[in-house]
């Protein structure tokens, strides 16, 4: 049973240090970013006289842009060097970066904060392919789904705690010092944890290194497109990140314009979606067998179709809230029983998304050829960043064409129908092949 496998993994030195290090890194990333966003939005922090919206967008891009630039090179490093060694170096670098962040917060130096965001994105770009390619080396095939479920579940919780604590703590009188000390402390614990992880040897120790990130990105994507069995689950995972990015972007406008609610309801929706995705991941890891658990991906995609579509249809006829109208807070929002259906839909859509992504992550790790594993899984990071950006363009197109904002939820449902159909078709072909083969 996967529940027994998951419980056993929580006692294993070959897994627990990685779980701790990734979770603390995710916490730090979001603790840092949302402290910066809060200082810009409410604390008057500015840079080069940019307005708040522009500076927040620049700051967000500074973290994600290095994923485009360096994931391919990082994948080559993950095939060339011991993966645990790369992660140890990345976590050690995080300590020094967090020291810079602490100084920048205390001195209120926005330029240093933005530069450090870029460096933190670079650090994450190197950590992730090393982590993903190390898992099939450190774990058995039947452990990959439960392991990814645990990693994904705790990651979502860490993100939520980082967002909430970063947003609140930086507004306190002692906030900059507390945030700086917290970031450094978490980085040190993460480094100490990853030092306990056993070695994950390189698959190609003689591989030639390159720092031409443009050529290497093209080469890595070429590897992925020539390995369709790996590319398909990578595209499924990328769809999940597009969904998450779209929901995060859509929620504030949908909440204010359609539901007539304020930022406290947005925060509640964010918590609901994050915890729901974590629950879906853990359920998948607990209930699945020793295979790749593809039926859970189909169930998850169908769930997103149903619950995201219901949000759109249920709110379609609601009149838009006029600009300047008073918005209700979370207590008044919850007091209206008509809003509970929306809460349930969003929670179950998030659980469905968590069910969807975990088997695909494990499948990509299992199928990637050992000698190319780092680079193939780095292609996943590039696709994740690309589809998350694509999601923003889809939302912008809906706004530009004047379509109701609920159309975004219908778009999510449509893509989910396609995803469920493709996975179901592939699974039926596999079952047919298995039934036709001689016993």
Coordinates of C-alpha atoms in Angstrom, one line a residue:
X1 CA 0.0 0.0 0.0
X2 CA 1.2 3.5 -0.8
X3 CA 0.3 4.7 2.7
X4 CA 2.8 2.2 4.1
X5 CA 5.4 3.3 1.6
X6 CA 4.9 6.9 2.5
X7 CA 5.1 6.2 6.2
X8 CA 8.4 4.2 5.6
X9 CA 9.8 7.1 3.6
X10 CA 9.4 9.4 6.5
X11 CA 12.0 7.4 8.4
X12 CA 14.5 7.2 5.5
X13 CA 17.7 9.3 5.4
X14 CA 17.5 9.1 1.6
X15 CA 14.3 11.1 1.6
X16 CA 13.6 13.1 4.7
X17 CA 16.5 15.6 4.4
X18 CA 15.3 16.4 0.8
X19 CA 11.8 16.9 2.1
X20 CA 12.9 19.3 4.8
X21 CA 15.3 21.2 2.6
X22 CA 12.8 21.7 -0.2
X23 CA 10.0 22.8 2.2
X24 CA 12.2 25.3 3.9
X25 CA 13.4 26.6 0.6
X26 CA 9.8 27.1 -0.6
X27 CA 9.0 28.8 2.6
X28 CA 11.9 31.2 2.2
X29 CA 11.1 32.0 -1.4
X30 CA 7.6 33.0 -0.6
X31 CA 8.4 34.6 2.8
X32 CA 10.9 36.8 1.0
X33 CA 8.8 37.6 -2.1
X34 CA 5.6 38.5 -0.2
X35 CA 7.5 40.6 2.3
X36 CA 8.9 42.6 -0.7
X37 CA 5.4 42.9 -2.3
X38 CA 3.9 44.1 1.0
X39 CA 6.6 46.7 1.5
X40 CA 6.0 48.0 -2.1
X41 CA 2.2 47.9 -1.8
X42 CA 1.7 49.2 1.7
X43 CA 5.1 50.5 2.9
X44 CA 6.0 53.0 0.3
X45 CA 9.1 51.2 -1.0
X46 CA 9.9 52.3 -4.5
X47 CA 12.7 52.0 -7.1
X48 CA 13.5 54.4 -9.9
X49 CA 10.1 56.1 -9.3
X50 CA 8.2 53.1 -10.6
X51 CA 4.5 52.9 -9.6
X52 CA 3.5 50.1 -7.2
X53 CA 2.0 47.8 -9.9
X54 CA 5.0 48.0 -12.1
X55 CA 7.5 47.4 -9.3
X56 CA 5.5 44.4 -8.0
X57 CA 5.5 43.0 -11.6
X58 CA 9.2 43.6 -11.9
X59 CA 9.9 41.9 -8.6
X60 CA 7.9 38.9 -9.5
X61 CA 9.6 38.6 -12.9
X62 CA 13.0 38.8 -11.3
X63 CA 12.3 35.6 -9.5
X64 CA 10.9 33.6 -12.4
X65 CA 13.1 34.9 -15.3
X66 CA 16.2 32.9 -14.2
X67 CA 14.1 29.7 -14.7
X68 CA 13.9 30.6 -18.4
X69 CA 17.6 31.5 -18.5
X70 CA 19.3 28.8 -16.5
X71 CA 17.1 25.6 -16.2
X72 CA 18.7 24.0 -19.2
X73 CA 22.3 24.6 -18.0
X74 CA 21.2 23.4 -14.5
X75 CA 19.9 20.2 -16.1
X76 CA 23.3 19.6 -17.7
X77 CA 25.0 20.2 -14.3
X78 CA 22.6 17.6 -12.8
X79 CA 23.7 15.0 -15.3
X80 CA 27.4 16.0 -14.9
X81 CA 27.8 16.2 -11.1
X82 CA 26.5 14.3 -8.1
X83 CA 22.9 15.7 -7.6
X84 CA 23.2 15.8 -3.8
X85 CA 26.4 17.9 -4.1
X86 CA 24.6 20.4 -6.3
X87 CA 21.8 20.7 -3.8
X88 CA 24.2 21.2 -0.9
X89 CA 26.0 23.9 -2.8
X90 CA 22.6 25.6 -3.7
X91 CA 21.5 25.5 -0.1
X92 CA 24.8 26.9 1.1
X93 CA 24.5 29.7 -1.4
X94 CA 21.0 30.4 -0.1
X95 CA 22.5 31.3 3.4
X96 CA 24.7 34.0 1.9
X97 CA 21.8 35.3 -0.3
X98 CA 19.5 35.5 2.8
X99 CA 22.2 37.5 4.6
X100 CA 22.1 40.0 1.7
X101 CA 18.3 40.1 1.9
X102 CA 18.5 40.7 5.7
X103 CA 20.8 43.7 5.1
X104 CA 18.6 45.0 2.3
X105 CA 15.5 44.8 4.5
X106 CA 17.1 46.5 7.4
X107 CA 18.6 49.3 5.3
X108 CA 15.5 49.4 3.0
X109 CA 17.5 49.1 -0.2
X110 CA 15.0 48.1 -2.9
X111 CA 17.6 47.7 -5.7
X112 CA 19.5 45.1 -3.6
X113 CA 16.2 43.3 -2.8
X114 CA 15.4 43.1 -6.6
X115 CA 18.9 41.8 -7.4
X116 CA 18.7 39.2 -4.7
X117 CA 15.3 38.1 -6.0
X118 CA 17.0 37.3 -9.3
X119 CA 19.8 35.4 -7.6
X120 CA 17.3 33.5 -5.5
X121 CA 15.5 32.5 -8.8
X122 CA 18.9 31.4 -10.1
X123 CA 19.5 29.3 -7.0
X124 CA 16.1 27.6 -7.4
X125 CA 16.7 27.0 -11.1
X126 CA 19.8 24.9 -10.1
X127 CA 18.2 23.2 -7.1
X128 CA 15.1 21.9 -8.8
X129 CA 16.6 19.7 -11.7
X130 CA 19.1 18.3 -9.2
X131 CA 16.2 17.4 -6.8
X132 CA 14.0 15.9 -9.5
X133 CA 16.8 13.8 -11.1
X134 CA 18.0 12.6 -7.7
X135 CA 14.7 11.1 -6.7
X136 CA 14.8 8.1 -9.1
X137 CA 18.4 7.5 -8.0
X138 CA 17.6 7.6 -4.3
X139 CA 14.2 5.8 -4.4
X140 CA 12.7 2.7 -5.8
X141 CA 10.1 3.0 -8.7
X142 CA 7.2 2.2 -6.4
X143 CA 8.3 5.0 -4.0
X144 CA 8.2 7.8 -6.5
X145 CA 4.4 8.5 -6.4
X146 CA 4.3 8.6 -2.5
X147 CA 7.5 10.6 -2.4
X148 CA 6.2 13.2 -4.9
X149 CA 2.9 13.4 -3.0
X150 CA 4.7 14.1 0.2
X151 CA 7.0 16.7 -1.5
X152 CA 4.1 18.4 -3.2
X153 CA 1.8 18.4 -0.1
X154 CA 4.4 19.9 2.2
X155 CA 5.5 22.3 -0.5
X156 CA 2.0 23.8 -0.8
X157 CA 1.8 24.2 3.0
X158 CA 5.2 25.9 3.1
X159 CA 4.2 28.3 0.3
X160 CA 1.0 29.2 2.2
X161 CA 2.8 29.8 5.5
X162 CA 5.5 31.8 3.8
X163 CA 3.0 34.0 2.1
X164 CA 1.0 34.6 5.2
X165 CA 3.9 35.2 7.5
X166 CA 5.8 37.4 5.0
X167 CA 2.8 39.6 4.4
X168 CA 2.1 40.1 8.2
X169 CA 5.5 40.2 9.8
X170 CA 7.1 42.8 7.5
X171 CA 4.4 45.3 8.6
X172 CA 5.3 45.1 12.2
X173 CA 7.7 47.6 13.9
X174 CA 10.4 44.9 14.2
X175 CA 9.4 43.4 10.8
X176 CA 12.6 43.9 8.7
X177 CA 14.9 42.5 11.3
X178 CA 12.6 39.6 12.1
X179 CA 12.1 38.7 8.4
X180 CA 15.9 38.9 7.8
X181 CA 16.7 36.7 10.8
X182 CA 14.0 34.3 9.9
X183 CA 15.2 33.9 6.3
X184 CA 18.8 33.3 7.4
X185 CA 17.7 30.8 10.1
X186 CA 15.6 28.8 7.7
X187 CA 18.4 28.8 5.1
X188 CA 20.9 27.4 7.7
X189 CA 18.5 24.7 8.8
X190 CA 17.8 23.7 5.1
X191 CA 21.6 23.5 4.5
X192 CA 22.1 21.3 7.6
X193 CA 19.3 19.1 6.4
X194 CA 20.5 18.5 2.9
X195 CA 24.0 17.7 4.2
X196 CA 22.4 14.5 5.6
X197 CA 21.2 13.3 2.2
X198 CA 23.2 10.4 0.7
X199 CA 25.0 10.8 -2.6
X200 CA 23.1 10.7 -5.8
X201 CA 25.8 9.9 -8.4
X202 CA 26.0 11.7 -11.8
X203 CA 24.7 9.8 -14.8
X204 CA 27.3 11.4 -17.2
X205 CA 30.4 12.5 -15.2
X206 CA 32.3 13.2 -18.5
X207 CA 29.6 15.4 -19.9
X208 CA 31.0 18.7 -21.3
X209 CA 29.7 21.8 -19.6
X210 CA 28.4 24.9 -21.4
X211 CA 27.2 28.3 -20.3
X212 CA 25.5 29.2 -23.6
X213 CA 22.0 29.2 -22.1
X214 CA 20.2 30.0 -25.3
X215 CA 21.7 27.1 -27.2
X216 CA 21.4 24.8 -24.3
X217 CA 17.7 25.7 -23.8
X218 CA 17.0 24.8 -27.4
X219 CA 19.0 21.6 -27.1
X220 CA 17.2 20.5 -23.9
X221 CA 13.8 21.2 -25.4
X222 CA 14.9 19.1 -28.4
X223 CA 15.7 16.2 -26.1
X224 CA 12.2 16.5 -24.5
X225 CA 10.4 16.6 -27.9
X226 CA 12.4 13.5 -29.0
X227 CA 11.2 11.7 -25.9
X228 CA 7.4 11.9 -26.1
X229 CA 6.9 9.4 -23.3
X230 CA 8.6 12.0 -21.0
X231 CA 7.2 15.1 -22.7
X232 CA 3.6 14.1 -22.2
X233 CA 3.7 14.0 -18.4
X234 CA 5.9 17.1 -18.4
X235 CA 3.2 18.9 -20.4
X236 CA 0.6 17.7 -17.9
X237 CA 2.6 19.1 -15.0
X238 CA 3.1 22.4 -16.9
X239 CA -0.7 22.6 -17.3
X240 CA -1.0 22.4 -13.5
X241 CA 1.4 25.4 -13.1
X242 CA -0.6 27.3 -15.7
X243 CA -3.8 26.6 -13.7
X244 CA -2.2 27.7 -10.4
X245 CA -0.7 30.9 -11.9
X246 CA -4.0 31.7 -13.6
X247 CA -6.0 31.2 -10.3
X248 CA -3.6 33.3 -8.3
X249 CA -3.9 36.1 -10.9
X250 CA -7.6 35.8 -11.4
X251 CA -8.7 35.6 -7.8
X252 CA -8.4 39.2 -6.7
X253 CA -10.3 40.6 -9.7
X254 CA -12.9 37.8 -9.6
X255 CA -13.4 38.3 -5.9
X256 CA -13.8 42.1 -6.1
X257 CA -15.7 42.4 -9.4
X258 CA -18.0 39.4 -9.3
X259 CA -18.3 38.5 -5.6
X260 CA -18.1 42.1 -4.3
X261 CA -15.6 41.0 -1.6
X262 CA -12.3 42.4 -0.3
X263 CA -8.8 41.2 0.2
X264 CA -9.7 39.1 3.3
X265 CA -11.8 36.8 1.0
X266 CA -8.9 36.7 -1.5
X267 CA -6.6 35.5 1.3
X268 CA -9.1 32.9 2.3
X269 CA -9.4 31.6 -1.3
X270 CA -5.6 31.5 -1.6
X271 CA -5.4 29.4 1.6
X272 CA -8.2 27.2 0.5
X273 CA -6.6 26.5 -2.9
X274 CA -3.2 25.8 -1.5
X275 CA -4.4 23.5 1.2
X276 CA -6.7 21.8 -1.2
X277 CA -3.9 21.1 -3.6
X278 CA -1.8 19.8 -0.8
X279 CA -4.6 17.5 0.3
X280 CA -5.1 16.2 -3.2
X281 CA -1.4 15.4 -3.5
X282 CA -1.3 13.5 -0.1
X283 CA -4.5 11.6 -1.0
X284 CA -3.0 10.5 -4.3
X285 CA 0.2 9.3 -2.5
X286 CA -1.8 7.5 0.2
X287 CA -4.4 5.8 -2.0
X288 CA -2.5 4.9 -5.1
X289 CA -0.9 1.5 -5.6
X290 CA 2.7 0.9 -6.8
X291 CA 2.1 1.9 -10.4
X292 CA 2.1 5.4 -11.9
X293 CA -1.4 6.1 -10.6
X294 CA -2.7 7.5 -13.9
X295 CA -6.3 7.0 -13.0
X296 CA -5.8 9.6 -10.3
X297 CA -4.7 12.1 -13.0
X298 CA -7.9 11.4 -15.0
X299 CA -10.1 11.8 -11.9
X300 CA -8.3 15.0 -11.0
X301 CA -8.8 16.4 -14.5
X302 CA -12.5 15.5 -14.5
X303 CA -12.8 17.2 -11.0
X304 CA -11.3 20.4 -12.3
X305 CA -13.7 20.3 -15.3
X306 CA -16.7 19.9 -12.9
X307 CA -15.8 22.3 -10.1
X308 CA -14.1 25.1 -12.2
X309 CA -17.0 25.0 -14.6
X310 CA -19.5 25.2 -11.8
X311 CA -17.9 28.3 -10.4
X312 CA -18.3 30.0 -13.8
X313 CA -21.9 28.8 -14.4
X314 CA -23.0 29.6 -10.8
X315 CA -21.7 33.2 -10.9
X316 CA -22.4 33.9 -14.6
X317 CA -25.5 36.0 -14.1
X318 CA -24.3 37.9 -11.1
X319 CA -24.1 41.7 -11.8
X320 CA -20.6 43.2 -11.6
X321 CA -19.7 45.2 -8.5
X322 CA -19.4 48.9 -9.5
X323 CA -16.0 50.6 -9.0
X324 CA -15.8 52.3 -5.7
X325 CA -18.5 50.2 -4.1
X326 CA -17.9 49.0 -0.5
X327 CA -16.6 45.4 -0.6
X328 CA -17.6 42.8 2.1
X329 CA -15.1 41.1 4.4
X330 CA -14.7 37.4 5.0
X331 CA -17.2 37.3 7.9
X332 CA -20.0 38.9 5.9
X333 CA -19.1 36.7 2.9
X334 CA -19.4 33.5 4.9
X335 CA -22.6 34.7 6.5
X336 CA -24.2 34.5 3.0
X337 CA -25.0 30.7 2.5
X338 CA -25.1 31.3 -1.3
X339 CA -21.3 31.8 -1.3
X340 CA -20.6 28.4 0.3
X341 CA -21.0 26.7 -3.0
X342 CA -18.2 28.8 -4.4
X343 CA -16.0 27.9 -1.5
X344 CA -16.7 24.2 -1.9
X345 CA -16.1 24.3 -5.7
X346 CA -12.7 26.0 -5.3
X347 CA -11.7 23.6 -2.6
X348 CA -12.6 20.5 -4.6
X349 CA -11.0 22.0 -7.8
X350 CA -7.8 22.4 -5.8
X351 CA -8.0 18.8 -4.4
X352 CA -8.5 17.6 -8.0
X353 CA -5.5 19.6 -9.3
X354 CA -3.4 18.0 -6.6
X355 CA -4.6 14.5 -7.6
X356 CA -3.8 15.3 -11.2
X357 CA -0.2 16.4 -10.9
X358 CA 1.5 13.9 -8.6
X359 CA 1.3 10.8 -10.9
X360 CA 2.6 12.8 -13.8
X361 CA 5.6 14.1 -11.9
X362 CA 6.5 10.5 -10.9
X363 CA 6.0 9.2 -14.4
X364 CA 8.3 11.8 -15.9
X365 CA 11.0 10.9 -13.4
X366 CA 10.6 7.2 -14.0
X367 CA 10.6 7.4 -17.8
X368 CA 13.5 9.8 -18.2
X369 CA 16.6 8.1 -19.5
X370 CA 19.3 8.1 -16.7
X371 CA 21.9 9.7 -18.9
X372 CA 19.6 12.5 -19.8
X373 CA 17.5 12.7 -16.7
X374 CA 18.7 16.0 -15.4
X375 CA 18.2 17.8 -18.7
X376 CA 14.9 16.2 -19.5
X377 CA 13.5 17.2 -16.1
X378 CA 15.0 20.7 -16.5
X379 CA 12.9 20.9 -19.7
X380 CA 9.9 20.6 -17.3
X381 CA 11.0 23.7 -15.4
X382 CA 11.2 25.6 -18.7
X383 CA 7.7 24.4 -19.7
X384 CA 6.3 25.3 -16.3
X385 CA 7.5 28.8 -16.5
X386 CA 6.4 29.1 -20.2
X387 CA 2.8 27.9 -19.5
X388 CA 2.5 30.0 -16.3
X389 CA 3.3 33.0 -18.5
X390 CA 0.9 31.7 -21.2
X391 CA -1.9 31.6 -18.6
X392 CA -1.4 35.3 -17.9
X393 CA -1.7 36.1 -21.7
X394 CA -5.0 34.1 -21.8
X395 CA -6.4 36.1 -18.9
X396 CA -5.2 39.3 -20.6
X397 CA -6.9 38.2 -23.9
X398 CA -10.2 37.6 -22.0
X399 CA -10.0 41.0 -20.5
X400 CA -9.2 42.7 -23.9
X401 CA -12.1 41.0 -25.7
X402 CA -14.6 42.1 -23.0
X403 CA -15.6 38.5 -22.2
X404 CA -17.0 37.9 -18.7
X405 CA -14.3 37.1 -16.2
X406 CA -16.0 33.7 -15.6
X407 CA -14.8 32.8 -19.1
X408 CA -11.4 32.1 -17.5
X409 CA -12.9 29.3 -15.4
X410 CA -14.6 27.9 -18.5
X411 CA -11.2 28.0 -20.3
X412 CA -9.6 26.0 -17.4
X413 CA -12.5 23.5 -17.7
X414 CA -12.0 23.1 -21.5
X415 CA -8.3 22.5 -21.1
X416 CA -9.0 20.0 -18.4
X417 CA -11.4 18.1 -20.7
X418 CA -8.7 17.8 -23.2
X419 CA -6.1 16.6 -20.6
X420 CA -8.5 14.0 -19.2
X421 CA -9.3 12.7 -22.7
X422 CA -5.6 12.4 -23.7
X423 CA -4.7 10.6 -20.5
X424 CA -7.7 8.3 -20.7
X425 CA -6.8 7.4 -24.3
X426 CA -3.2 6.6 -23.4
X427 CA -4.3 4.6 -20.5
X428 CA -6.8 2.6 -22.5
X429 CA -4.1 1.8 -25.1
X430 CA -1.9 0.6 -22.3
X431 CA -4.6 -1.7 -20.9
X432 CA -5.4 -3.0 -24.4
X433 CA -1.7 -3.8 -25.0
X434 CA -1.5 -5.5 -21.7
X435 CA -4.6 -7.6 -22.4
X436 CA -3.4 -8.6 -25.9
X437 CA 0.0 -9.7 -24.7
X438 CA 0.5 -13.4 -24.0
X439 CA 0.4 -14.3 -20.4

